[in-house]
Coordinates of C-alpha atoms in Angstrom, one line a residue:
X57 CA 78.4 82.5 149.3
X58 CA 78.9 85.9 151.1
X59 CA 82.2 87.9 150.5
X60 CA 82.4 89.1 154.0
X61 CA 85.3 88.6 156.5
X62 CA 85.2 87.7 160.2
X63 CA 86.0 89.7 162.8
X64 CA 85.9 89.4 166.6
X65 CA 87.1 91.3 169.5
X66 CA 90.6 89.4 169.2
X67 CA 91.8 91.0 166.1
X68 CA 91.1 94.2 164.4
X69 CA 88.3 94.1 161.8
X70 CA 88.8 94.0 158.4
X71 CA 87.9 96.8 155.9
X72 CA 84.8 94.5 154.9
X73 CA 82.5 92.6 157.3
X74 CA 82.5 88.7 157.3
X75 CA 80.1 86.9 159.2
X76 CA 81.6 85.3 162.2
X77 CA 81.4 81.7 161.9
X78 CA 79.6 81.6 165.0
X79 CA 77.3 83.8 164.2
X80 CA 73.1 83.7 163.6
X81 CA 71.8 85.2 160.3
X82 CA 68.8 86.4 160.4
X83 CA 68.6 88.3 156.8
X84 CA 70.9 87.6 153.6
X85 CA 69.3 89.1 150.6
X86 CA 70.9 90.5 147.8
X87 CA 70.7 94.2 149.5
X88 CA 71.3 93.5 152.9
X89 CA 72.6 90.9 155.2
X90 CA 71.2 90.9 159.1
X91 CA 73.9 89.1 161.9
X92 CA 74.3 88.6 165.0
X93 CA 77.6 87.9 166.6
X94 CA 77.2 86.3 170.2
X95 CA 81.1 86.9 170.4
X96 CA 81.3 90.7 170.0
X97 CA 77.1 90.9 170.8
X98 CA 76.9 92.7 168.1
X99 CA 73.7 93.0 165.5
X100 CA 75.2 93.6 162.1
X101 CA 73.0 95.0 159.4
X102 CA 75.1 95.2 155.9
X103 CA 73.7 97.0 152.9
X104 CA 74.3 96.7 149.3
X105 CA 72.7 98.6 146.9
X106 CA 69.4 100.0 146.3
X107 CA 66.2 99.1 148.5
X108 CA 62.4 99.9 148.3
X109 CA 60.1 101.7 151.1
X110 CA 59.0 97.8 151.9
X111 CA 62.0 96.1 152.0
X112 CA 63.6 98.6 154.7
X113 CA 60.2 98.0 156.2
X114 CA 60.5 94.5 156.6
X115 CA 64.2 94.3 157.1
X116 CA 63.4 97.1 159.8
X117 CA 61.4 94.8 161.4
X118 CA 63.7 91.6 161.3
X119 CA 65.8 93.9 163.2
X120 CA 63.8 94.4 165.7
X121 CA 63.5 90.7 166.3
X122 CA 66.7 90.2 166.4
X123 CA 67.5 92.8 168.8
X124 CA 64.4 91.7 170.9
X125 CA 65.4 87.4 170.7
X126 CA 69.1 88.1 171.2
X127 CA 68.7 91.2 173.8
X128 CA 71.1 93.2 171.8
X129 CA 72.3 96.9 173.2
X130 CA 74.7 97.5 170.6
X131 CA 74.3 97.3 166.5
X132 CA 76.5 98.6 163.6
X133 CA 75.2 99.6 160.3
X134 CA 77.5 99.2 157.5
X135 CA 76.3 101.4 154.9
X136 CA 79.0 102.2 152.9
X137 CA 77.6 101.0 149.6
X138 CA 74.2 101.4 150.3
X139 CA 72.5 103.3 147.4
X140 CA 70.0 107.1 147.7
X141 CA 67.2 106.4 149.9
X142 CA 63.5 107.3 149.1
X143 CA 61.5 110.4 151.2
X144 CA 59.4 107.9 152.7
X145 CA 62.3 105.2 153.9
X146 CA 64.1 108.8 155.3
X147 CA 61.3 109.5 157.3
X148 CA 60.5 105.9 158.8
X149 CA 64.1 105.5 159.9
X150 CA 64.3 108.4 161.7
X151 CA 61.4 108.3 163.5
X152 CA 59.3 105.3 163.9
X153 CA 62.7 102.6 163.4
X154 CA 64.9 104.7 165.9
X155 CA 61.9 104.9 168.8
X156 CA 61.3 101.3 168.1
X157 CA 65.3 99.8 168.2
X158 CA 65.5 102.1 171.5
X159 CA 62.5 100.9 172.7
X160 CA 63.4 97.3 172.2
X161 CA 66.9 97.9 174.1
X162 CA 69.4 99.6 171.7
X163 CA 71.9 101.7 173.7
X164 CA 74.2 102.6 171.1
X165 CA 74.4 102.2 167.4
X166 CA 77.4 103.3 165.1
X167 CA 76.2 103.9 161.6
X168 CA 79.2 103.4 158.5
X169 CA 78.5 106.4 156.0
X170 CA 78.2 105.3 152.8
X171 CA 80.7 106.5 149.7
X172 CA 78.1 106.8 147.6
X173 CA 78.4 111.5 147.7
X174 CA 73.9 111.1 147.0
X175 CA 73.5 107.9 149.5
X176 CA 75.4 109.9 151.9
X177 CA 73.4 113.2 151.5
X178 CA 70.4 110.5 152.4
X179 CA 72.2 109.6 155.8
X180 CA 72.7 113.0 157.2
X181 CA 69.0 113.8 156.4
X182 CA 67.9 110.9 158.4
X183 CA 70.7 112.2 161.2
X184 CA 69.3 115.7 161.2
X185 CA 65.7 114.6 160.8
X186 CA 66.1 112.5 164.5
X187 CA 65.1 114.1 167.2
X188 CA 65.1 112.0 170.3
X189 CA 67.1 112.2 173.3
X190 CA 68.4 108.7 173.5
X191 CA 69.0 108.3 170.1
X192 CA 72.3 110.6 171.2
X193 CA 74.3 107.1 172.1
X194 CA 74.3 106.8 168.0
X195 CA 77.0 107.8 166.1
X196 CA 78.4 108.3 162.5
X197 CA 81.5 107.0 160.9
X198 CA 83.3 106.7 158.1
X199 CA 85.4 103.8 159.2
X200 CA 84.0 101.1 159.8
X201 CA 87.0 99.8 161.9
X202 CA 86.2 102.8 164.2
X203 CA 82.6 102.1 164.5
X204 CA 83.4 98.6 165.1
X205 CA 85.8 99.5 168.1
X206 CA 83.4 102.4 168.9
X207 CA 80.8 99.9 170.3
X208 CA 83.3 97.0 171.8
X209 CA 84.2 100.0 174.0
X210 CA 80.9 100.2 175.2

């Protein structure tokens, strides 16, 4: 059973994520869980922990599905506890993840920092390390109830 709570664009979201009851899972692992909210159309990725080079891989590319079946412009990551990220997971998600999610459609993702003072130094290596034009429609927070609203504005 996932400890999430629901949100939607009627009410403000709460502090943690719940899935929507409407909504389509596509991942729920121990590390991450993957949603789409046909409410809000929003892709919701939520991570938990530590992950290896191949699971961001193929969580990566489960999110590119998603975006790709659902036609998804907007997508919130919620990594606030979200554990140090390896060299090689840095690298991929800066570059070869970012072209792809843009490529597939993504106009504008808002990423949740996580609290985690090491995870976080993680995040704004994989900020500075990004270095195309249209990833500019992504943005950090460290609310996730202004990320949330962030992209329902848009």
């Amino acid at each position: 059973m996932l400890t999430l709570s629901y949100f939607d664009q009627r009410e403000k979201m709460h502090t943690s994520i719940e899935i929507p009851k409407d909504a389509k899972v596509y991942l729920n692992k121990p590390y991450v869980q993957v949603f789409w909210s046909p409410i809000n159309k929003i892709l919701t990725s939520r991570w938990t922990g530590f992950c290896t080079y191949d699971e961001i891989i193929a969580v990566a590319q489960r999110i590119i599905d998603a975006v790709t079946f659902e036609g998804a412009r907007k997508v919130l990551y919620d990594a606030r506890e979200i554990e140090v990220l390896d060299e090689q997971s840095q690298k991929y998600i800066a570059g070869d993840f970012t072209k792809e999610m843009i490529k597939v459609g993504i106009e504008y993702s808002a990423t949740v920092s996580p609290t985690d003072v090491f995870a976080k130094f993680s995040l704004d290596d994989i900020q500075s390390a990004i270095k195309i034009a249209e990833a500019s429609k992504n943005k950090f927070f460290q609310d996730v109830d202004e990320a949330f609203n962030w992209l329902l504005s848009k």
